[in-house]
Structure formats: C-alpha cells, structure tokens
Amino acid sequence: MNITVLAIESSCDDTSAALLRDGVVLSNLMATQKEHNEFGGVVPELASRAHQRNLVRVVDSALKESGISLKEVDVIGYTRGPGLLGSLIVGSSFAKALSLALKKPLVDVNHIQGHLLSIFLKEEGESDREDPKFPFISLLVSGGHTQIIEVQSPLEYKILGGTIDDAAGEALDKCAKLLGLGYPGGPIVDRLAKDGNNRRFNFSKADVKGLDFSFSGVKTSLLYFLRERLRENPNFIEENLNDICASYQYRVVESLLEKLVVASHQRGIGEIALAGGVSANSYLRARVGEIGDREGWRVYLPPLKYTTDNAAMIAIAAYHKYMAGYRAHGNLAPFSRLSME
Ligand code: KG4
Ligand code: ZN
C-alpha cells in the first residue's frame, strides 16, 4: 500500500517527530528537555517554549534520517491531547501549517491511543514479530495515565478501569522526589530497586473496588514512614535507599498486576499487552511474564524505546485512522484532559 506518515508528538516535555511507512518505523527522533530537571517536574511554560525552539530541527532530522522528502509524505499526524495545552498548541499549529502548505491530509491522534497502538510498531526487517490478537487487554501505565483497556480493534476501545487519583508513573516520580533522587523518578527507582529487598518495608495497599486503582495512599504512607524513621536516624534514607525503592516499587507494580489478573478473568481474555512509560520498568516486565506463565497469557511487551512518549506511536495511530477514512478538520482545538475522542 505504501502510506507514509509524518507525525509530531508534543504533549509533554519531549519534542518528537517520526516517519512511518505502513507500520514500519523509518525514523523516530526526540529532543529531550533538560530545563525541568532542577524543578523536580515539568514546568508547562518552559515546555512550550522549548517545543517551539526544537520542533523544526527535530522534524528536519527525522526526514533526513528516514531518507523521505516532504513531497513523499502522504499523511500528517499529530497529538491533539491529552497533555499540556501550551505544548499541544505548538505541535498542532505546526502540523496544521504543514498540512496546508503541502496540501496533505491531517489526522489528529489521542495520545492514549498512540500508547495503546505502540505495540504494533515494527522496525525494518522485523515484520515477523507477532502482534496481539483482538480483542486484547492493555495495561496502559504512564506518568499521566493508568488504565486497563480492552482493545477490540485498532480504533475501538473499552476502558475497564483506571486510577481514581495519581497515575502509576506519578507515584514512582513522587517516591523519587521524596527521596531526593531527581526527575523523572521511575527509571531511577527501577535501577536502585534492583539491589534492594522488596519485602523489607510494607507500604500501604489501597483497597479500591473493581478494576480501579489508587496510588495517592502509597505516596502518603512513604511520606509518614520517612518522617518517623528520619527522626530516629538522619541517615535512614542513604542507608536503606535500595530497600525503600524496591519495597515501594513492589507495592505499585503488584497493585497494577492484581487488577490486570482480575480484568483478564472477567473478560476471558489472555492476550495481554503493556504500554506507556512505566512499561519500561524491569520489575513490571519480569513479573507480568511470571504471572502470564501461571495464567496462560500471551504477553506482548513494547520495545523499550516505544514505551515512553514518542512520535512513532502517534504515526501508527494516525495510519490506522487514515486507513479507516478519517480526516481531521483544520479547526480542531487541542484538549488537555483525558478524553477518548
Ligand atoms: O508515557 P510517558 O513517557 O509519558 C506520559 O504520557 O506520562 O511516561 C512517563 C512516566 C514517568 O512517570 C516515568 O517516571 C515513568 O514513565 N518511567 C518509568 C520507567 N521509565 C519511565 N517508571 C518505572 N520504571 C521505568 N524504567
Ligand atoms: Zn505518554
């Protein structure tokens, strides 16, 4: 068929552009913003300005690396939301302008949909890697979202459960912040937890009905725990860092997997995929494999580079929408909050 998509992702602090031909990634480039590190989180105003500075260069490099010229692009895809409004406006205005200038169709993408479909991304020469069969269940875990979603087809989803407060990634980021470890915290906690005893400390477990999650309690329990221990021993964090990280991460990951098992039983579905930044977590990846063996699941893990935000996942979602006949209006406005539009 040979449909080439150029996609732009600018929902948070990374500026990304990708080229995709029929599901195969030709290039996927990223400018990571360092300006937020000292603040322990993303500063929206700084993020929008950095997107504005980086976007042309990133798109240019993505085109060069793919060997595709702008004339050969068939579809322009971009993230419409959810995310930081200012950042989304930069990416969507750029995509609209490009679509007008090139007279090429525009397809807006929901960021969550991009994460969900990232499991289908292939590298060149990798077309024999197996795809999940529909319907499958995806555990979508990122810095902003935590959901269990039944994916019925590339464009049809049913949300089975979600967080009632913090996202799983946010819970790990807050843990790192409380321990003074930097941002984003997920990868740091993951690394330190590898040398820790995950059963040493028992952080509080949320008791939420059905397939929903809550992660604000585990963060609060860490806060009170540290306060108490630091009073007795000012060096408590340094002396126990690995065990604290391992025990906290254990609580977050096991809570996710417990509900995933219930979802699989309820829906009678054993095709299980992970998506989103937290699906890079090594403990989660190992545990979903172990539980999968016990439950008879077929588990699909996205390659690490497609777990965190990237434009290739936006391109594959745009590709599926385009093939289904969808075209965006030029007057669509970005949205900041979760929506499955
Ligand atoms: O999907 P993503 O890049 O952005 C959102 O859409 O939110 O996810 C970012 C989140 C952050 O909270 C980050 O700490 C977490 O993913 N993360 C990880 C790992 N790598 C990234 N969490 C745990 N272990 C990791 N290895
Ligand atoms: Zn994301």
PDB file of N, CA and C in Angstrom, residues 75-78 80 105-110 113 155 317-330 332 335 341:
ATOM      1  N   VAL A  75       0.496  11.613   4.753  1.00  0.00           N
ATOM      2  CA  VAL A  75      -0.393  11.990   5.856  1.00  0.00           C
ATOM      3  C   VAL A  75       0.422  12.678   6.944  1.00  0.00           C
ATOM      4  N   ILE A  76      -0.181  13.724   7.553  1.00  0.00           N
ATOM      5  CA  ILE A  76       0.454  14.363   8.707  1.00  0.00           C
ATOM      6  C   ILE A  76      -0.355  14.005   9.946  1.00  0.00           C
ATOM      7  N   GLY A  77       0.312  13.408  10.928  1.00  0.00           N
ATOM      8  CA  GLY A  77      -0.368  13.062  12.179  1.00  0.00           C
ATOM      9  C   GLY A  77       0.183  13.905  13.312  1.00  0.00           C
ATOM     10  N   TYR A  78      -0.652  14.199  14.295  1.00  0.00           N
ATOM     11  CA  TYR A  78      -0.168  14.956  15.450  1.00  0.00           C
ATOM     12  C   TYR A  78      -1.005  14.621  16.681  1.00  0.00           C
ATOM     13  N   ARG A  80      -3.351  15.499  19.539  1.00  0.00           N
ATOM     14  CA  ARG A  80      -4.309  16.574  19.868  1.00  0.00           C
ATOM     15  C   ARG A  80      -4.461  16.728  21.378  1.00  0.00           C
ATOM     16  N   PRO A 105      -3.417  15.410   3.760  1.00  0.00           N
ATOM     17  CA  PRO A 105      -4.403  15.249   4.836  1.00  0.00           C
ATOM     18  C   PRO A 105      -3.793  15.228   6.229  1.00  0.00           C
ATOM     19  N   LEU A 106      -4.593  15.735   7.155  1.00  0.00           N
ATOM     20  CA  LEU A 106      -4.185  15.869   8.548  1.00  0.00           C
ATOM     21  C   LEU A 106      -5.007  14.891   9.392  1.00  0.00           C
ATOM     22  N   VAL A 107      -4.339  14.193  10.317  1.00  0.00           N
ATOM     23  CA  VAL A 107      -5.056  13.278  11.221  1.00  0.00           C
ATOM     24  C   VAL A 107      -4.614  13.576  12.654  1.00  0.00           C
ATOM     25  N   ASP A 108      -5.569  13.938  13.493  1.00  0.00           N
ATOM     26  CA  ASP A 108      -5.238  14.179  14.899  1.00  0.00           C
ATOM     27  C   ASP A 108      -5.326  12.859  15.658  1.00  0.00           C
ATOM     28  N   VAL A 109      -4.497  12.735  16.699  1.00  0.00           N
ATOM     29  CA  VAL A 109      -4.424  11.479  17.441  1.00  0.00           C
ATOM     30  C   VAL A 109      -4.558  11.755  18.935  1.00  0.00           C
ATOM     31  N   ASN A 110      -5.284  10.891  19.607  1.00  0.00           N
ATOM     32  CA  ASN A 110      -5.335  10.912  21.067  1.00  0.00           C
ATOM     33  C   ASN A 110      -4.051  10.224  21.567  1.00  0.00           C
ATOM     34  N   GLN A 113      -4.309   6.700  22.668  1.00  0.00           N
ATOM     35  CA  GLN A 113      -4.461   5.778  21.552  1.00  0.00           C
ATOM     36  C   GLN A 113      -3.091   5.444  20.949  1.00  0.00           C
ATOM     37  N   LEU A 155      -9.219   0.826  16.378  1.00  0.00           N
ATOM     38  CA  LEU A 155      -9.899   2.085  16.686  1.00  0.00           C
ATOM     39  C   LEU A 155     -11.050   1.945  17.690  1.00  0.00           C
ATOM     40  N   ALA A 317      -1.014   5.360  15.060  1.00  0.00           N
ATOM     41  CA  ALA A 317      -2.439   5.639  15.305  1.00  0.00           C
ATOM     42  C   ALA A 317      -3.010   6.459  14.141  1.00  0.00           C
ATOM     43  N   ALA A 318      -2.238   7.442  13.657  1.00  0.00           N
ATOM     44  CA  ALA A 318      -2.695   8.254  12.515  1.00  0.00           C
ATOM     45  C   ALA A 318      -2.878   7.370  11.286  1.00  0.00           C
ATOM     46  N   TYR A 319      -1.977   6.420  11.119  1.00  0.00           N
ATOM     47  CA  TYR A 319      -2.050   5.497   9.979  1.00  0.00           C
ATOM     48  C   TYR A 319      -3.371   4.708  10.007  1.00  0.00           C
ATOM     49  N   HIS A 320      -3.704   4.154  11.185  1.00  0.00           N
ATOM     50  CA  HIS A 320      -4.942   3.375  11.283  1.00  0.00           C
ATOM     51  C   HIS A 320      -6.176   4.254  11.069  1.00  0.00           C
ATOM     52  N   LYS A 321      -6.158   5.473  11.612  1.00  0.00           N
ATOM     53  CA  LYS A 321      -7.308   6.360  11.423  1.00  0.00           C
ATOM     54  C   LYS A 321      -7.450   6.750   9.940  1.00  0.00           C
ATOM     55  N   TYR A 322      -6.311   7.044   9.316  1.00  0.00           N
ATOM     56  CA  TYR A 322      -6.317   7.428   7.900  1.00  0.00           C
ATOM     57  C   TYR A 322      -6.878   6.286   7.044  1.00  0.00           C
ATOM     58  N   MET A 323      -6.419   5.050   7.312  1.00  0.00           N
ATOM     59  CA  MET A 323      -6.859   3.900   6.528  1.00  0.00           C
ATOM     60  C   MET A 323      -8.361   3.646   6.713  1.00  0.00           C
ATOM     61  N   ALA A 324      -8.887   4.057   7.870  1.00  0.00           N
ATOM     62  CA  ALA A 324     -10.320   3.889   8.127  1.00  0.00           C
ATOM     63  C   ALA A 324     -11.123   5.048   7.533  1.00  0.00           C
ATOM     64  N   GLY A 325     -10.449   5.958   6.841  1.00  0.00           N
ATOM     65  CA  GLY A 325     -11.145   7.049   6.151  1.00  0.00           C
ATOM     66  C   GLY A 325     -11.248   8.336   6.942  1.00  0.00           C
ATOM     67  N   TYR A 326     -10.639   8.379   8.127  1.00  0.00           N
ATOM     68  CA  TYR A 326     -10.761   9.564   8.978  1.00  0.00           C
ATOM     69  C   TYR A 326      -9.856  10.711   8.498  1.00  0.00           C
ATOM     70  N   ARG A 327     -10.365  11.927   8.489  1.00  0.00           N
ATOM     71  CA  ARG A 327      -9.560  13.126   8.208  1.00  0.00           C
ATOM     72  C   ARG A 327      -9.905  14.182   9.256  1.00  0.00           C
ATOM     73  N   ALA A 328      -8.907  14.931   9.735  1.00  0.00           N
ATOM     74  CA  ALA A 328      -9.167  15.961  10.758  1.00  0.00           C
ATOM     75  C   ALA A 328      -9.612  17.264  10.107  1.00  0.00           C
ATOM     76  N   HIS A 329     -10.460  18.010  10.827  1.00  0.00           N
ATOM     77  CA  HIS A 329     -10.773  19.377  10.394  1.00  0.00           C
ATOM     78  C   HIS A 329      -9.617  20.267  10.806  1.00  0.00           C
ATOM     79  N   GLY A 330      -9.363  21.295  10.002  1.00  0.00           N
ATOM     80  CA  GLY A 330      -8.278  22.213  10.324  1.00  0.00           C
ATOM     81  C   GLY A 330      -8.554  23.055  11.562  1.00  0.00           C
ATOM     82  N   LEU A 332      -9.744  21.970  14.543  1.00  0.00           N
ATOM     83  CA  LEU A 332      -9.794  21.226  15.809  1.00  0.00           C
ATOM     84  C   LEU A 332      -8.903  21.901  16.841  1.00  0.00           C
ATOM     85  N   PHE A 335      -6.949  19.393  23.361  1.00  0.00           N
ATOM     86  CA  PHE A 335      -7.601  19.267  24.665  1.00  0.00           C
ATOM     87  C   PHE A 335      -6.577  18.776  25.677  1.00  0.00           C
ATOM     88  N   GLU A 341     -11.992  10.702  22.715  1.00  0.00           N
ATOM     89  CA  GLU A 341     -12.497  11.180  21.422  1.00  0.00           C
ATOM     90  C   GLU A 341     -11.703  10.587  20.282  1.00  0.00           C
TER      91      GLU A 341
END
